[in-house]
Each structure stands twice: as C-alpha cells, then as structure tokens.
Coordinates of C-alpha atoms and ligand atoms in Angstrom, one line a residue:
M517 CA -10.6 43.4 -55.4
R518 CA -9.9 44.7 -52.0
D519 CA -11.9 43.5 -48.9
A520 CA -15.2 45.1 -48.6
S521 CA -14.4 45.7 -45.0
S522 CA -11.0 47.3 -45.5
E523 CA -10.5 50.1 -43.1
E524 CA -9.0 53.5 -44.1
P525 CA -7.4 55.5 -41.4
A526 CA -9.7 57.8 -39.8
T527 CA -9.4 61.3 -41.5
A528 CA -9.4 64.2 -39.1
N529 CA -12.1 66.8 -39.7
F530 CA -13.6 69.4 -37.5
I531 CA -16.6 67.0 -37.0
R532 CA -14.5 64.3 -35.7
A533 CA -12.7 66.9 -33.6
I534 CA -16.2 67.7 -32.0
V535 CA -17.0 64.1 -31.4
N536 CA -13.7 63.1 -29.9
D537 CA -14.0 66.2 -27.4
D538 CA -17.5 64.9 -26.6
L539 CA -16.1 61.4 -25.8
R540 CA -13.3 63.0 -23.9
R541 CA -15.6 65.0 -21.5
G542 CA -18.0 62.1 -21.2
K543 CA -20.8 64.3 -22.8
W544 CA -22.8 61.2 -23.7
N545 CA -21.1 58.9 -21.3
G546 CA -18.9 57.3 -24.0
R547 CA -22.1 56.7 -26.3
I548 CA -21.9 57.8 -30.0
A549 CA -24.8 57.6 -32.4
T550 CA -24.9 59.3 -35.9
R551 CA -27.6 58.6 -38.4
F552 CA -27.9 58.9 -42.3
P553 CA -31.3 59.9 -43.2
P554 CA -32.2 59.9 -46.9
E555 CA -35.5 60.7 -48.0
P556 CA -36.8 57.5 -50.3
N557 CA -37.5 59.7 -53.3
G558 CA -34.7 58.7 -55.8
Y559 CA -31.6 56.6 -55.7
L560 CA -28.6 57.7 -53.7
H561 CA -25.8 59.7 -55.3
I562 CA -22.0 60.3 -54.9
G563 CA -23.0 63.2 -52.7
H564 CA -24.6 60.8 -50.5
A565 CA -21.6 58.7 -50.2
K566 CA -20.0 61.8 -48.6
S567 CA -22.4 61.7 -45.7
I568 CA -22.5 57.9 -45.7
C569 CA -18.8 57.7 -45.1
L570 CA -18.8 60.4 -42.6
N571 CA -21.7 59.2 -40.5
F572 CA -20.9 55.5 -40.6
G573 CA -17.2 56.1 -40.6
I574 CA -17.4 58.2 -37.4
A575 CA -19.6 55.3 -35.7
R576 CA -17.2 52.7 -36.6
D577 CA -14.1 54.6 -35.5
C578 CA -15.6 55.5 -32.2
G579 CA -17.2 52.2 -31.3
G580 CA -20.7 53.9 -31.8
V581 CA -23.7 53.1 -34.1
C582 CA -24.9 54.7 -37.2
H583 CA -28.6 54.6 -37.9
L584 CA -30.1 54.3 -41.4
R585 CA -33.5 56.4 -41.2
L586 CA -35.7 56.5 -44.1
D587 CA -36.9 60.2 -43.8
D588 CA -40.2 59.5 -45.3
T589 CA -42.7 62.3 -44.5
N590 CA -43.3 63.6 -48.0
P591 CA -46.2 61.2 -48.9
E592 CA -46.1 61.9 -52.6
K593 CA -42.7 61.2 -53.9
E594 CA -41.5 58.1 -51.9
S595 CA -41.7 54.3 -52.6
V596 CA -40.6 51.0 -51.6
E597 CA -38.3 50.8 -54.7
Y598 CA -36.1 53.6 -53.6
V599 CA -36.1 52.3 -49.9
N600 CA -34.5 49.0 -51.4
A601 CA -32.1 50.7 -53.6
I602 CA -31.0 52.8 -50.6
M603 CA -30.5 49.9 -48.3
D604 CA -28.5 48.2 -51.4
T605 CA -26.2 51.1 -51.8
V606 CA -25.3 51.5 -48.2
R607 CA -24.6 47.8 -47.9
W608 CA -22.4 48.0 -51.3
L609 CA -20.5 50.9 -49.8
G610 CA -19.6 48.2 -46.9
F611 CA -21.4 49.7 -44.0
S612 CA -24.0 48.2 -41.7
W613 CA -26.7 49.7 -39.5
H614 CA -26.5 46.7 -37.3
K615 CA -24.7 46.8 -34.0
D616 CA -24.3 43.9 -31.4
G617 CA -27.0 41.9 -33.0
V618 CA -29.5 44.9 -33.1
E619 CA -30.8 46.4 -36.4
H620 CA -31.0 50.1 -36.4
L621 CA -33.0 50.8 -39.4
Y622 CA -35.7 53.4 -38.8
Y623 CA -38.6 55.0 -40.6
A624 CA -39.8 58.6 -39.8
S625 CA -43.2 57.4 -40.7
D626 CA -43.2 55.1 -37.8
Y627 CA -43.1 58.0 -35.7
Y628 CA -46.3 59.9 -37.0
E629 CA -48.3 58.8 -33.6
T630 CA -45.5 60.0 -31.4
L631 CA -45.0 63.3 -33.5
Y632 CA -48.6 63.9 -33.3
R633 CA -48.7 63.3 -29.7
F634 CA -45.8 65.7 -29.2
A635 CA -47.6 68.3 -31.2
E636 CA -50.5 68.2 -28.7
I637 CA -48.1 68.6 -25.9
L638 CA -46.7 71.6 -27.6
I639 CA -50.1 73.0 -28.0
E640 CA -51.1 72.4 -24.3
R641 CA -47.8 74.2 -23.2
G642 CA -48.7 77.3 -25.3
C643 CA -45.8 76.6 -27.9
A644 CA -47.9 75.9 -30.9
Y645 CA -51.2 77.0 -32.5
V646 CA -53.6 76.3 -35.3
D647 CA -53.3 79.2 -37.7
S648 CA -56.5 79.7 -40.2
Q649 CA -55.0 82.2 -42.4
S650 CA -55.1 81.7 -46.0
P651 CA -51.7 80.4 -47.2
E652 CA -51.2 83.8 -49.2
A653 CA -51.8 85.8 -46.0
M654 CA -49.4 83.6 -44.1
R655 CA -46.8 84.2 -46.7
V656 CA -47.3 87.9 -46.9
N657 CA -47.4 88.3 -43.0
R658 CA -44.2 86.4 -42.5
G659 CA -42.3 89.7 -43.3
T660 CA -39.0 89.7 -45.3
L661 CA -35.4 89.9 -44.2
T662 CA -35.7 93.6 -43.4
E663 CA -39.1 93.8 -42.2
P664 CA -40.5 91.7 -39.1
G665 CA -43.5 89.6 -39.7
I666 CA -47.1 90.3 -38.5
A667 CA -48.5 88.0 -36.0
S668 CA -51.6 86.0 -37.0
P669 CA -54.8 86.9 -35.6
Y670 CA -55.1 83.2 -34.6
R671 CA -52.0 83.3 -32.8
T672 CA -53.7 83.9 -29.4
R673 CA -56.3 80.9 -29.8
A674 CA -56.6 79.2 -26.6
P675 CA -55.0 75.9 -26.2
E676 CA -58.3 73.8 -26.1
E677 CA -59.5 75.5 -29.2
N678 CA -56.1 74.6 -30.9
L679 CA -56.3 71.1 -29.5
A680 CA -59.9 70.7 -31.0
L681 CA -59.0 71.9 -34.4
L682 CA -55.7 69.7 -34.7
R683 CA -58.0 66.7 -33.8
R684 CA -60.4 67.6 -36.5
M685 CA -57.5 68.3 -38.9
R686 CA -56.3 64.8 -38.2
A687 CA -59.7 63.5 -38.6
G688 CA -59.9 65.0 -42.1
E689 CA -62.7 67.6 -41.5
F690 CA -60.8 70.3 -43.5
K691 CA -59.6 70.7 -46.9
E692 CA -56.1 71.0 -47.8
G693 CA -54.6 74.8 -46.9
E694 CA -57.5 75.7 -44.5
H695 CA -55.4 75.3 -41.5
V696 CA -51.7 74.6 -40.3
L697 CA -50.1 74.0 -37.2
R698 CA -47.5 76.5 -36.1
A699 CA -44.9 76.8 -33.4
K700 CA -45.2 79.9 -31.5
I701 CA -41.8 81.5 -31.6
D702 CA -41.0 85.0 -32.6
M703 CA -42.7 86.8 -35.7
A704 CA -39.8 89.4 -35.5
S705 CA -36.9 87.0 -35.3
A706 CA -34.0 88.0 -38.0
N707 CA -34.2 84.1 -38.7
L708 CA -37.1 83.7 -40.8
N709 CA -37.3 80.2 -39.7
L710 CA -38.2 81.1 -36.3
R711 CA -41.1 83.3 -37.3
D712 CA -43.8 80.7 -36.2
P713 CA -42.8 77.8 -38.5
V714 CA -45.2 75.4 -39.7
L715 CA -45.2 72.2 -38.0
Y716 CA -48.1 70.3 -39.6
R717 CA -49.9 70.9 -42.9
I718 CA -53.2 68.9 -44.2
R719 CA -52.3 66.9 -47.0
Y720 CA -54.8 64.1 -48.7
A721 CA -52.0 62.1 -50.1
H722 CA -51.3 58.3 -49.9
H723 CA -48.2 57.5 -48.4
Y724 CA -46.3 54.3 -49.3
R725 CA -46.2 53.0 -45.8
T726 CA -49.0 54.3 -43.8
G727 CA -51.5 54.6 -46.7
D728 CA -54.4 56.8 -46.1
A729 CA -54.2 56.5 -42.3
W730 CA -53.0 60.3 -42.0
R731 CA -54.6 63.5 -43.2
I732 CA -51.9 65.6 -41.7
Y733 CA -48.3 65.3 -42.4
P734 CA -45.4 66.8 -40.2
M735 CA -42.8 69.2 -41.7
Y736 CA -39.2 68.1 -42.1
D737 CA -37.9 70.5 -39.5
Y738 CA -40.5 69.2 -37.1
S739 CA -40.1 65.5 -37.7
H740 CA -36.3 65.6 -38.2
C741 CA -35.1 67.0 -34.7
I742 CA -37.4 64.6 -32.8
S743 CA -36.6 61.7 -35.0
D744 CA -33.0 62.4 -33.8
A745 CA -34.0 62.6 -30.1
L746 CA -36.3 59.5 -30.2
E747 CA -33.3 57.5 -31.5
R748 CA -31.0 59.2 -28.9
V749 CA -28.7 60.3 -31.8
T750 CA -25.8 62.3 -30.4
H751 CA -24.5 64.2 -33.4
S752 CA -26.9 64.9 -36.2
L753 CA -24.9 65.8 -39.2
C754 CA -26.3 67.6 -42.2
T755 CA -25.4 69.9 -45.1
L756 CA -24.9 73.6 -44.7
E757 CA -28.1 74.8 -45.9
F758 CA -29.6 73.8 -42.7
E759 CA -27.4 76.1 -40.6
D760 CA -30.3 78.5 -40.4
H761 CA -32.5 76.0 -39.2
R762 CA -30.5 74.8 -36.2
P763 CA -32.0 77.3 -34.0
L764 CA -35.5 75.8 -34.8
Y765 CA -34.1 72.4 -34.3
D766 CA -32.9 73.4 -30.8
W767 CA -36.1 75.3 -30.0
I768 CA -38.2 72.1 -30.7
L769 CA -36.1 69.9 -28.6
N770 CA -35.8 72.2 -25.9
A771 CA -39.5 72.8 -25.9
L772 CA -40.1 69.1 -25.6
A773 CA -37.3 68.7 -23.1
D774 CA -38.8 71.5 -21.0
A775 CA -42.3 69.4 -21.1
G776 CA -40.2 66.4 -19.9
V777 CA -40.5 64.5 -23.0
F778 CA -36.7 64.3 -23.6
K779 CA -33.9 64.1 -21.3
R780 CA -30.8 66.4 -21.9
P781 CA -28.2 66.4 -23.5
L782 CA -30.0 66.8 -26.7
P783 CA -28.7 65.7 -30.2
Q784 CA -26.5 68.4 -31.5
Q785 CA -26.7 69.4 -35.3
I786 CA -23.5 70.1 -37.0
E787 CA -23.5 71.2 -40.6
F788 CA -20.8 70.4 -43.3
A789 CA -20.4 71.6 -46.9
R790 CA -22.2 69.4 -49.5
L791 CA -20.4 67.8 -52.3
N792 CA -20.8 69.5 -55.6
L793 CA -19.5 67.8 -58.6
S794 CA -18.6 69.4 -61.9
Y795 CA -20.3 67.9 -65.3
T796 CA -23.1 66.4 -63.7
V797 CA -26.2 67.0 -61.7
M798 CA -26.8 65.6 -58.2
S799 CA -30.2 66.7 -56.8
K800 CA -32.6 63.6 -56.7
R801 CA -35.2 66.0 -58.4
K802 CA -33.0 66.6 -61.3
L803 CA -31.9 62.9 -61.7
A804 CA -35.5 61.9 -61.7
Q805 CA -36.2 64.2 -64.4
L806 CA -33.3 62.7 -66.5
V807 CA -34.4 59.0 -65.8
N808 CA -38.2 60.0 -66.5
A809 CA -37.6 61.7 -69.6
Q810 CA -35.2 58.7 -70.8
H811 CA -32.3 60.9 -71.3
V812 CA -30.5 58.0 -69.6
D813 CA -31.3 54.3 -69.4
G814 CA -32.8 54.3 -65.8
W815 CA -31.3 55.3 -62.2
D816 CA -28.4 52.9 -62.6
D817 CA -27.3 54.2 -65.9
P818 CA -23.4 54.2 -65.9
R819 CA -23.3 57.8 -66.7
L820 CA -25.2 58.9 -63.9
P821 CA -23.5 60.1 -60.4
T822 CA -25.9 57.7 -58.6
L823 CA -24.0 55.2 -56.6
A824 CA -26.0 52.5 -58.5
G825 CA -24.8 53.8 -61.8
L826 CA -21.1 54.3 -60.7
R827 CA -21.3 50.8 -59.5
R828 CA -22.7 49.6 -62.8
R829 CA -20.1 51.8 -64.5
G830 CA -17.3 49.7 -62.6
F831 CA -16.5 52.2 -59.8
T832 CA -15.1 50.1 -56.8
L833 CA -16.4 50.7 -53.6
S834 CA -12.6 51.3 -52.4
S835 CA -12.3 54.2 -55.1
I836 CA -15.6 55.8 -54.0
R837 CA -14.1 55.7 -50.2
L838 CA -10.7 57.1 -51.3
F839 CA -12.7 59.7 -53.2
C840 CA -14.6 60.6 -50.1
E841 CA -11.2 60.8 -48.1
R842 CA -9.6 62.9 -50.3
I843 CA -12.3 65.6 -50.7
G844 CA -12.4 65.9 -46.8
V845 CA -15.0 67.4 -44.8
S846 CA -15.2 71.2 -44.2
K847 CA -17.6 74.0 -43.8
A848 CA -16.6 75.7 -47.0
D849 CA -18.8 75.0 -49.9
S850 CA -16.7 74.1 -53.0
W851 CA -16.9 72.4 -56.2
I852 CA -15.0 69.3 -57.1
D853 CA -14.0 68.4 -60.3
M854 CA -14.9 65.0 -62.1
S855 CA -11.6 64.4 -62.7
V856 CA -11.0 64.0 -58.8
L857 CA -13.4 61.1 -58.7
E858 CA -11.8 59.6 -61.8
Q859 CA -8.4 59.7 -60.6
A860 CA -9.2 57.8 -57.3
L861 CA -10.7 55.3 -59.6
R862 CA -7.4 55.2 -61.4
D863 CA -5.4 55.3 -58.3
D864 CA -7.4 52.4 -56.9
L865 CA -7.2 50.1 -60.2
E866 CA -3.7 50.7 -61.5
P867 CA -1.8 48.5 -58.9
R868 CA -4.4 45.7 -59.1
A869 CA -6.3 45.5 -62.7
P870 CA -4.8 43.0 -64.8
R871 CA -4.1 44.0 -68.4
L872 CA -5.4 42.6 -71.6
M873 CA -5.4 43.8 -75.1
A874 CA -8.5 44.9 -76.9
V875 CA -9.3 46.4 -80.3
L876 CA -12.4 48.5 -79.9
D877 CA -12.6 50.0 -83.5
P878 CA -11.1 47.2 -85.6
I879 CA -9.5 47.2 -89.0
K880 CA -7.8 44.0 -90.1
L881 CA -4.3 43.7 -90.7
V882 CA -3.0 40.5 -93.0
I883 CA 0.5 39.5 -92.5
D884 CA 1.2 38.3 -96.2
N885 CA 4.5 36.6 -95.5
Y886 CA 3.0 34.6 -92.5
P887 CA 1.9 31.2 -93.1
D888 CA -1.9 30.6 -92.9
G889 CA -3.3 28.3 -90.1
V890 CA -0.1 28.6 -88.2
I891 CA 0.0 30.3 -84.6
E892 CA 2.7 31.4 -82.6
W893 CA 2.3 32.0 -78.9
C894 CA 3.3 35.6 -77.4
H895 CA 3.7 36.3 -73.8
A896 CA 3.1 39.4 -71.6
S897 CA 2.7 40.1 -68.1
V898 CA -0.6 39.9 -66.0
H899 CA 0.6 43.3 -64.4
P900 CA 3.7 45.0 -65.6
H901 CA 4.5 46.1 -61.8
D902 CA 3.8 42.9 -60.1
P903 CA 5.7 40.1 -61.5
E904 CA 4.5 37.6 -59.1
R905 CA 1.3 37.6 -60.8
G906 CA 2.8 35.9 -63.9
S907 CA 2.2 36.0 -67.6
R908 CA -0.5 35.7 -69.9
T909 CA -0.4 33.9 -73.3
F910 CA -2.1 34.8 -76.5
P911 CA -1.8 33.7 -80.3
F912 CA -0.3 35.4 -83.1
S913 CA -1.5 34.5 -86.7
R914 CA -1.8 35.7 -90.3
E915 CA -4.7 37.9 -89.7
L916 CA -5.0 40.3 -87.0
W917 CA -7.2 43.3 -85.7
I918 CA -5.7 46.4 -85.1
E919 CA -7.1 49.7 -84.1
R920 CA -8.4 51.8 -87.1
E921 CA -6.8 54.9 -85.2
D922 CA -3.5 53.1 -85.4
F923 CA -3.4 53.2 -89.1
C924 CA -3.2 56.1 -91.3
E925 CA -3.0 55.8 -95.1
H926 CA -1.6 59.6 -95.5
P927 CA -0.1 60.2 -92.0
P928 CA 0.4 63.9 -90.9
K929 CA 4.0 64.9 -89.7
G930 CA 4.8 63.2 -86.5
Y931 CA 2.6 60.3 -86.9
F932 CA 4.7 57.1 -86.0
R933 CA 2.2 54.4 -86.0
F934 CA 1.3 52.1 -88.9
F935 CA 1.2 53.6 -92.5
P936 CA 2.5 52.3 -95.9
G937 CA 6.3 51.9 -95.9
H938 CA 6.5 52.2 -92.2
R939 CA 7.3 49.8 -89.3
V940 CA 5.8 49.4 -86.0
R941 CA 6.0 46.8 -83.1
L942 CA 2.8 44.8 -82.5
R943 CA 3.2 44.6 -78.8
Y944 CA 4.6 41.6 -77.5
G945 CA 4.8 40.0 -80.9
F946 CA 6.7 41.0 -83.9
V947 CA 7.9 44.1 -85.9
V948 CA 5.6 44.7 -89.1
E949 CA 6.0 46.8 -91.9
C950 CA 3.0 48.1 -94.0
T951 CA 2.9 47.2 -97.5
G952 CA -0.4 48.4 -98.7
V953 CA -4.1 49.0 -98.1
E954 CA -7.1 47.0 -99.7
K955 CA -10.4 49.1 -100.2
N956 CA -13.8 48.3 -101.3
A957 CA -15.6 49.8 -104.2
Q958 CA -16.6 52.9 -102.2
G959 CA -13.0 53.4 -101.5
K960 CA -13.3 52.4 -97.9
I961 CA -10.2 50.8 -96.4
V962 CA -11.1 47.1 -95.6
A963 CA -7.9 45.7 -94.6
V964 CA -4.3 46.6 -94.3
H965 CA -1.2 44.4 -95.4
G966 CA 2.2 43.9 -93.8
Q967 CA 5.1 41.8 -93.9
Y968 CA 6.6 40.6 -90.5
F969 CA 10.1 40.0 -89.5
P970 CA 10.4 36.6 -88.1
D971 CA 13.5 37.4 -86.0
S972 CA 11.9 40.4 -84.3
K973 CA 9.7 38.7 -81.8
S974 CA 9.5 40.4 -78.4
G975 CA 11.6 38.8 -75.8
T976 CA 13.7 36.6 -78.3
K977 CA 17.4 37.4 -79.0
G978 CA 17.7 40.1 -81.7
A979 CA 14.3 41.6 -81.1
N980 CA 16.0 44.8 -79.9
A981 CA 17.9 45.2 -83.1
Y982 CA 14.8 46.7 -84.6
K983 CA 14.3 50.1 -83.6
V984 CA 10.7 51.3 -84.0
K985 CA 8.8 54.2 -82.7
G986 CA 5.3 52.8 -82.7
N987 CA 4.1 50.1 -80.4
I988 CA 0.6 49.2 -81.0
H989 CA -2.1 46.8 -79.6
W990 CA -3.6 44.0 -81.8
V991 CA -5.5 40.7 -81.4
S992 CA -5.6 37.6 -83.6
S993 CA -8.9 37.5 -85.5
T994 CA -9.5 33.9 -85.6
H995 CA -8.8 33.6 -81.7
A996 CA -10.1 36.8 -80.4
V997 CA -13.4 37.1 -78.3
A998 CA -16.3 39.5 -79.6
A999 CA -17.7 41.8 -77.1
E1000 CA -20.1 44.9 -77.1
V1001 CA -18.2 47.7 -75.5
R1002 CA -20.0 50.7 -74.2
L1003 CA -17.8 53.7 -74.0
Y1004 CA -19.1 56.0 -71.5
D1005 CA -18.2 59.8 -71.4
R1006 CA -19.3 62.6 -69.3
L1007 CA -23.0 63.3 -69.2
F1008 CA -22.8 67.0 -69.7
T1009 CA -20.7 69.2 -72.0
I1010 CA -20.4 72.0 -69.5
A1011 CA -19.0 72.0 -66.1
R1012 CA -22.1 73.6 -64.3
P1013 CA -25.1 72.1 -66.2
E1014 CA -27.4 73.2 -63.4
T1015 CA -26.4 76.8 -64.1
A1016 CA -27.1 76.1 -67.9
E1017 CA -29.4 78.8 -69.5
G1018 CA -33.0 77.3 -69.5
D1019 CA -33.3 73.7 -69.5
F1020 CA -30.4 71.7 -68.1
P1021 CA -31.0 68.5 -70.1
A1022 CA -29.9 71.1 -73.2
A1023 CA -26.4 70.7 -71.9
L1024 CA -26.4 66.8 -72.3
N1025 CA -23.4 65.5 -74.2
P1026 CA -24.8 63.8 -77.1
A1027 CA -21.6 61.4 -77.2
S1028 CA -21.9 60.4 -73.6
K1029 CA -22.4 56.8 -74.7
R1030 CA -21.0 55.0 -77.8
V1031 CA -21.5 51.4 -78.3
V1032 CA -18.8 49.5 -80.4
R1033 CA -18.3 45.9 -81.2
A1034 CA -14.9 45.0 -80.1
W1035 CA -12.3 42.2 -80.1
L1036 CA -10.8 41.1 -77.0
E1037 CA -7.6 39.1 -76.2
P1038 CA -8.8 35.5 -75.4
G1039 CA -7.8 35.9 -71.7
V1040 CA -10.8 37.8 -71.1
Q1041 CA -12.7 34.8 -70.9
S1042 CA -10.9 33.8 -67.4
L1043 CA -11.7 37.2 -65.6
A1044 CA -13.9 37.0 -62.7
P1045 CA -17.5 38.4 -63.5
E1046 CA -16.8 41.9 -61.7
E1047 CA -13.0 41.9 -62.2
R1048 CA -11.9 45.3 -63.4
V1049 CA -9.2 45.0 -66.3
Q1050 CA -7.0 47.4 -68.0
F1051 CA -7.3 47.3 -71.7
E1052 CA -3.8 48.4 -72.8
R1053 CA -3.7 51.9 -74.0
Q1054 CA -7.5 52.4 -73.8
G1055 CA -8.6 52.5 -70.1
Y1056 CA -10.2 50.6 -67.3
F1057 CA -13.2 48.4 -68.2
V1058 CA -15.7 45.8 -66.6
R1059 CA -18.2 43.5 -67.5
D1060 CA -21.6 45.1 -67.3
R1061 CA -23.3 43.4 -64.3
I1062 CA -26.8 43.4 -65.7
D1063 CA -26.5 42.8 -69.4
S1064 CA -23.3 40.7 -69.9
T1065 CA -23.7 36.9 -70.1
P1066 CA -21.3 34.2 -71.0
Q1067 CA -22.6 34.0 -74.5
R1068 CA -22.7 37.8 -75.0
L1069 CA -20.1 39.8 -73.4
V1070 CA -20.9 43.3 -72.6
F1071 CA -18.0 45.6 -71.2
N1072 CA -18.3 49.2 -69.9
R1073 CA -15.4 51.6 -70.1
I1074 CA -15.1 52.8 -66.5
V1075 CA -12.6 55.5 -67.3
R1076 CA -10.0 56.4 -69.7
L1077 CA -6.2 55.8 -68.8
K1078 CA -5.5 59.4 -68.5
E1079 CA -7.5 62.5 -67.9
G1080 CA -8.8 64.4 -70.8
W1081 CA -11.9 63.9 -72.7
S1082 CA -13.7 65.5 -75.8
K1083 CA -16.9 65.3 -77.5
T1084 CA -15.5 64.0 -80.6
K1085 CA -12.9 61.3 -79.3
S1086 CA -14.4 57.9 -78.0
Ligands
ATP342 P1 -31.2 65.7 -53.0 O1 -31.6 67.1 -53.3 O2 -30.3 65.0 -53.6 O3 -32.6 64.8 -52.8 P2 -31.2 65.7 -50.1 O4 -30.1 66.6 -49.3 O5 -32.7 66.3 -50.1 O6 -30.7 65.6 -51.6 P3 -31.4 63.4 -48.6 O7 -31.9 62.1 -49.1 O8 -32.7 64.0 -47.8 O9 -31.0 64.2 -49.8 O10 -30.1 63.3 -47.8 C1 -29.8 62.2 -47.2 C2 -28.5 62.9 -46.5 O11 -27.6 63.0 -47.4 C3 -28.6 64.3 -45.7 O12 -28.1 64.2 -44.4 C4 -28.0 65.2 -46.7 O13 -27.5 66.3 -46.0 C5 -26.9 64.4 -47.3 N1 -26.6 64.6 -48.6 C6 -27.4 64.7 -49.7 N2 -26.7 65.5 -50.7 C7 -25.4 65.5 -50.2 C8 -24.2 66.3 -50.9 N3 -24.3 66.4 -52.2 N4 -23.3 66.1 -50.2 C9 -23.0 65.7 -49.0 N5 -23.9 65.1 -48.5 C10 -25.3 65.2 -48.9
MG343 MG1 -34.5 65.9 -50.3

C-alpha cells in the first residue's frame, strides 16, 4: 500500500485561489486556519471526505492548520460513539489536527458559556431581544418570500428586561417554546434568514458532554460563526445550502466586532457544492434510518457510503483521495456517478494488487487421465505488468474446482468456455477437453469430467500448438483454501433513491450482499492482513477487517474488474 502520508499535487480550485490571494495580500499575516466541523450525530460519509480533503488539504499545502471541531450543539442526537468514529475516520484519511505540537481538537459545546456571554452583550447593545410569541405566531409573522414579516410586539423590549428574561430562561424557569432569543436585524429583509433569526431556544435535553447544565441551546447559525471567530479560523468552508446564511454569519460577527469582542479581519465563509453520489443515500439522518431498521449491518456495513463502510469494504485511502481530487471543488451542484468512485479504486489497485485465482461458485472438474495423488507445479506472475515482483506457484492435480459459470452442458452459440467435446486452457496449466458430466438423482451436475493433454502445459515447449479460445481459472481442490466471500453490490437499484416515491428503503437492492463459500489459491495465506488482491477475472478483494481470522477467512469483494452491474449477476 502507498504510504498514508503520500502527497497529491495541490489541485487548483476557486477556494484555493481565494486563499492564495489572501496569502499574497497578507490579509492574515500569512496565517491560514480552516476547520472541519462535523456534527457527531452519525458516521462520516464520502461527502465528508470531500470536505476533509479540501479543508485539511488547504491547511497542509499553505503551511496552515485545520481544526477538527465537533459541532455538538444539538443535544438529542449526539454521542461519544460518533465523536470517536469521526476522529478515527479523519486519522484514517491520513490527516492530523495537530500542528507544531498543539492539538487543534475543539468542541462547540465547550463554548456554551462564552456563547451565552456574547448573547448578553448583543442584548446590551440592542442587537437581540427575547421574543415571547407562540411558535405559531412567530412562524406566521415571519412573512414569506413575497411579503415582509411583521415585527413581534416584544421586539422593543428594553435591554434590562431582555437580560432578566434570558437569565431566567437559562435558570430553567420557563417551559420549552415559551421564549426565544432573537437577533434584531430586519423583518422586511428579502433574505428570510435575516428576519430576526432565533439565536437561542429553551430545550430540556441531556447533552452527551454538558449533561443537564443547560436549559437553553444556541442555534447553529449563532454558534458556528462565533466558534470560527473564537478559533481564529481564516476561511470557513461550507456547502452551498449555507450561501443564504452568509449575511447572518457576517452580521453576528460584525455585531460582536463592533462590541470589541473580536478583532477584524473576521473569518470568511465560502461555499462549495456538496458531493451527491448516485445509487446511495448520504445524509446521516437517512443512513441512521438504514442502520436502525437493520437494513444494513451497522454503520460500517461495506455497502454504505460511510467512510467506515468503504474502509471495511476495502477502499484504500489513496483511492478516496484520488476520487476527491478527480471530482474537484466547484460552486455548481452536480451528481457524481458511483462508477467514478469505483474507477478511482480500480486505478489505485490495478498497478499494485497481486493476482490470485479464486473460484467463487465451485463445481468439481475431474481430470480422468491424470494420476491420482500426483501434483505438478504451475507458475504465474504475481503482477502481470511488474515482472520484478516475481512469480507464484500453485499445484495442479486430478481434482480441481472451476467456476460453475465457466461450464455449460448445452452451450448457446458463441459460448467458448467448457462444454462437452470442447477444449479450454486452465490458466497457467494445461489444455483440457470436456468428456462428460456427472449428475445426482435430482439431475443436478455434481462434477464435470475431462482429459488433459500432458504436452500442453503453459510456458512449456509446444504449449502454443494448442489453439483454444477459452481460458478459465481454477484451483486444485485438495490444496485450495476455503473462505467465505461476501459479494457486495450497490445498495440501491435506482440512481436517485432519495427521490424514490414514498420510502427510500423500498429502493434497496435485495441482491446487494451475497455470501458464498469459495476456494482460493493457496498463496492467499501469505497476503498481509489488509492487502488488496485481484482475484483473476473477478475483481478486487480484501480480507474483512472485523470478521476474518486465520482459522476462518472472510473476504469482501471491493469492486468488480469492470464497470457494470446487475441485480441478478453476482
Ligand atoms: P448530513 O446531512 O450528512 O448530516 P451535514 O452537512 O449535516 O450532512 P455535518 O456533520 O454537519 O454534516 O458536516 C460537516 C462538514 O462536512 C460540513 O462542513 C459540511 O458542509 C460537510 N459536508 C457534509 N456533507 C457533505 C457532502 N455531501 N459534500 C461535501 N461536504 C459535505
Ligand atoms: Mg447535520
């Protein structure tokens, strides 16, 4: 495997252009600080990888720092399990939130006291007020895109009264929904986010870190910009849906800068297009639904687009970084086909994965004219395009496993693999002619019989005299290594499951996981635990990092050799 710290060339994009320009102008005195701010309400997915590669990549290439901030201001859905999974994933992607011996790991919940203090400052300066309208009245009075909002009757409350109320909200003297703290901006703004947005709401919820200390919780728009400013982030990169929130981001920070709380320049929010990937769902809420309803086997199910799932499936970190590089960063929303991710994996593995033969759906082939108990060694290259990696050796014997699909008793026109009266080459071995089939009482084929040609062995003189079209893989049945192989396919049968009528789980692919008992070339024993391998003609595979043991091998199919998939084929 490539080194985890292998550096890709910095990819040009409009955000890097802004950052480089700021560096040139000395806007931040040469300092660059970005942040990756996931909410710990689920596992990270491939969309987050785009944001991670962007934020940590810029920091790395500009001599800056990227903070990992757990944006944990939503008490109900967050947990330590998710925090740990997030840290694991960022580390796995090869990035670090340490710089010059300092750890830049932050929790928005650590800012609760500061955020509260700033709220009092905003009240004192007449920039915020406690609104006591019912939630319903607030909603109605907010107006619409075509009509301005109507000011709350509480909008003109005196700062002292607002302060007293906010303190009582904090002390837990009111019920949820009785009061909120709002910014006093502009009820007629064309941007609905500026119509006196809510900054704090009362919430009697247990927080996984602060416990029951707080009865009021800050809203995302309030806590996020302040967290950025407190950490002295220079460029706050987020996805496009926050574009309309940017004026509010700037308003809050400017109000606090005017109050002398923050120095200018203030962090700059820049939006980019989120990653949308076909044949899967990405929002943590939907992923949680799949996990909780046990449609998949946990957050690291190899079929999920979570980074834990992709890692378990066998995706390499270099393939994920390559993918992020290829999709780039732009301001235009687009859909990326799953095949782009799969191709990045193939392009990463093709030049380095060793080759082996594996029979996934075995049927026995008996070579009737081959002596029992005798083996002959066959040779093949470890990697066909890299002779320096040498060759591998495996035994040929009287009884072999071949792929059921490579045999056909009554072949259709154009079928040139194994069928009665026909010859194929057993890769790296001999040419064999099919002489018949053996069936059980139910008529099921239990074995295929053949005759081999002793002078046809691959690599020996005269082998080329045999002209055959079919070239099939095999393993010696007494020497092959048994393994459970999990054949994964796309999780959904349609490209945009989120747009499926009704429930998106209805579009789940029933054939997304198939488990087979396979026979592998003996050399599989010498693979390193996480070494990816190409099973010839089949695809790329890796040992399952959780379930595989030396006594019981379990392999996952990461991806087929070629693009293309169907519900019926494995
Ligand atoms: P989700 O709906 O999946 O929970 P989110 O945006 O709420 O997504 P966060 O954990 O809040 O998830 O996001 C952390 C960071 O990752 C944010 O800066 C967010 O913009 C970014 N991010 C999330 N999803 C994507 C995506 N699909 N593509 C690019 N960046 C993303
Ligand atoms: Mg979220």
